[in-house]
GROMACS .gro file of C-alpha atoms in nm:
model
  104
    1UNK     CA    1  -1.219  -2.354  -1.478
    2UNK     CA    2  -0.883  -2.247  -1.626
    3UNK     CA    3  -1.046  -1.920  -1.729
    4UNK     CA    4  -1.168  -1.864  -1.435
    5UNK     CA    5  -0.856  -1.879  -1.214
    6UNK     CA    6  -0.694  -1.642  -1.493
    7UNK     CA    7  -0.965  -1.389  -1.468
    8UNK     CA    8  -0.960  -1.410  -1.031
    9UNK     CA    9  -0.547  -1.379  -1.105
   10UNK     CA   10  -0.600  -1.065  -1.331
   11UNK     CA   11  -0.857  -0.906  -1.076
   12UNK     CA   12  -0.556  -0.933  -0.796
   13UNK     CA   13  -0.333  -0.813  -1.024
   14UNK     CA   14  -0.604  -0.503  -1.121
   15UNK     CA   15  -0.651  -0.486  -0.763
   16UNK     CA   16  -0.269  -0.428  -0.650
   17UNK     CA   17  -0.276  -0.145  -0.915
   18UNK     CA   18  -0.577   0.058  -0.738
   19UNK     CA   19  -0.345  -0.005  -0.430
   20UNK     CA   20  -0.048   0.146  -0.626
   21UNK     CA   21  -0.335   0.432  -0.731
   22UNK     CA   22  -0.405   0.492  -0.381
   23UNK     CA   23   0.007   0.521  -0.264
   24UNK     CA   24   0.045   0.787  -0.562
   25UNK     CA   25  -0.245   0.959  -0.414
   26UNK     CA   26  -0.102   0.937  -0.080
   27UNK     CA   27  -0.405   0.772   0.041
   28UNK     CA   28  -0.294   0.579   0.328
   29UNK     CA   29  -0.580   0.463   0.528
   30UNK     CA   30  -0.696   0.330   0.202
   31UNK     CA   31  -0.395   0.169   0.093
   32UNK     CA   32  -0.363   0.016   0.435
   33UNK     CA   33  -0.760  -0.126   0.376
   34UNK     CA   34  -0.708  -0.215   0.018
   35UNK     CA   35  -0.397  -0.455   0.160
   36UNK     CA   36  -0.583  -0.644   0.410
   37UNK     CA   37  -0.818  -0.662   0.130
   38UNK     CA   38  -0.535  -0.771  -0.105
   39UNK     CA   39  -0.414  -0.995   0.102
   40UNK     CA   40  -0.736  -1.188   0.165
   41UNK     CA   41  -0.760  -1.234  -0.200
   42UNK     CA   42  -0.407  -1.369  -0.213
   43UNK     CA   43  -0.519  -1.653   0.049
   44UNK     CA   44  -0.844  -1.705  -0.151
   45UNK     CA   45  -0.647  -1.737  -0.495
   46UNK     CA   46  -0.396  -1.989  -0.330
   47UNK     CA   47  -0.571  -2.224  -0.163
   48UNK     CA   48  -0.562  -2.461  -0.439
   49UNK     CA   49  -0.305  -2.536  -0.646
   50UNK     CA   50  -0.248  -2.318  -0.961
   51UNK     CA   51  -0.239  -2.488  -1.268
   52UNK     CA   52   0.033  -2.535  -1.475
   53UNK     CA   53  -0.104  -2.345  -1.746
   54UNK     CA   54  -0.108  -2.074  -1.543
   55UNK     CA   55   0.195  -2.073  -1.364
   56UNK     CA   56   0.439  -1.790  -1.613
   57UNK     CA   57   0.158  -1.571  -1.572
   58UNK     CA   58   0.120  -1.634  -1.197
   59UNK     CA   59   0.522  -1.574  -1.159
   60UNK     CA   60   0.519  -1.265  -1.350
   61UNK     CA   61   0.207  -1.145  -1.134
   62UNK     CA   62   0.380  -1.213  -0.821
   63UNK     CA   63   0.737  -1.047  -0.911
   64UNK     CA   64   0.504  -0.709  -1.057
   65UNK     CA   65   0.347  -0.756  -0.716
   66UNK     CA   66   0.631  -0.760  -0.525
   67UNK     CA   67   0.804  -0.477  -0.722
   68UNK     CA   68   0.464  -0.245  -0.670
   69UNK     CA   69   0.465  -0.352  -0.290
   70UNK     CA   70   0.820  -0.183  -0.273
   71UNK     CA   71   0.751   0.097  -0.474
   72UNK     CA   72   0.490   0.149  -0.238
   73UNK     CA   73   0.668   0.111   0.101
   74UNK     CA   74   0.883   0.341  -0.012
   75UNK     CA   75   0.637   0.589  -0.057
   76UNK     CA   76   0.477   0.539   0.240
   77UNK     CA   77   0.833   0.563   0.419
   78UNK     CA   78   0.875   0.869   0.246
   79UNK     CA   79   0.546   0.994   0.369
   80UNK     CA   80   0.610   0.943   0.739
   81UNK     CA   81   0.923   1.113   0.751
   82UNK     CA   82   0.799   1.396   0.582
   83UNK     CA   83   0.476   1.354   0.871
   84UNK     CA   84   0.748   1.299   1.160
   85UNK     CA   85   0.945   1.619   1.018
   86UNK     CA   86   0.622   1.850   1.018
   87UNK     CA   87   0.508   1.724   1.366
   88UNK     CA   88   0.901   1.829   1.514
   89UNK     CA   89   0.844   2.125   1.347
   90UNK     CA   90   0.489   2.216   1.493
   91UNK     CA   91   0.593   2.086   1.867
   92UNK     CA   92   0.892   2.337   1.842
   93UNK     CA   93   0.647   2.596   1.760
   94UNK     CA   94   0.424   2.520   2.008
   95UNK     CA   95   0.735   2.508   2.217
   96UNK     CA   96   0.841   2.834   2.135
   97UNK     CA   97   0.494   2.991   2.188
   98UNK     CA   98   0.456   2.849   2.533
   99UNK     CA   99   0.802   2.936   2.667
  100UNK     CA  100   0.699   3.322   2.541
  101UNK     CA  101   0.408   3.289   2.708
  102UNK     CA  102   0.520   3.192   3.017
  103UNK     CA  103   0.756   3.498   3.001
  104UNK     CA  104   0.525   3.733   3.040
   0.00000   0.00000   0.00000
């Protein structure tokens, strides 16, 4: 049983790091489906107790989880603004273009 519950933990764990994958990728949509994935797993894992034998590994999984989970908003923060920056800069254009337009 033991083994078992460390090999689910070490999937999540694998898991969180194709999510990470995904962010470096800037694949969004996927990281957003991988999460609700994720976080399904998460629920799955801890709905029973985990055992003491496992709980140091389970504490360092969570704080590498946590750390990745930042690393990862922060990408996708990053990612947005650059999105939100490009859009202004296209609905200026498109600005521009119709005011000359409308000039003529």
């Amino acid at each position: 049983m033991l083994s078992e519950r460390r090999q689910a933990w070490q999937s999540i764990i694998e898991f969180c790091r194709t999510i990470e994958q995904k962010a470096d990728a800037e694949e969004w949509e996927a990281v957003s489906e991988l999460a609700t994935q994720r976080q399904k797993m998460l629920e799955q894992f801890f709905a029973s107790p985990v055992e003491s034998e496992l709980s140091a590994e389970v504490a360092e999984g969570i704080a590498l989880i946590d750390a990745m989970d930042k690393v990862i908003a922060a990408k996708a923060e990053k990612a947005r603004t650059l999105f939100a920056d490009e859009h202004q800069v296209i609905q200026k254009r498109r600005q521009a273009t119709q005011a000359y337009t409308n000039t003529k």
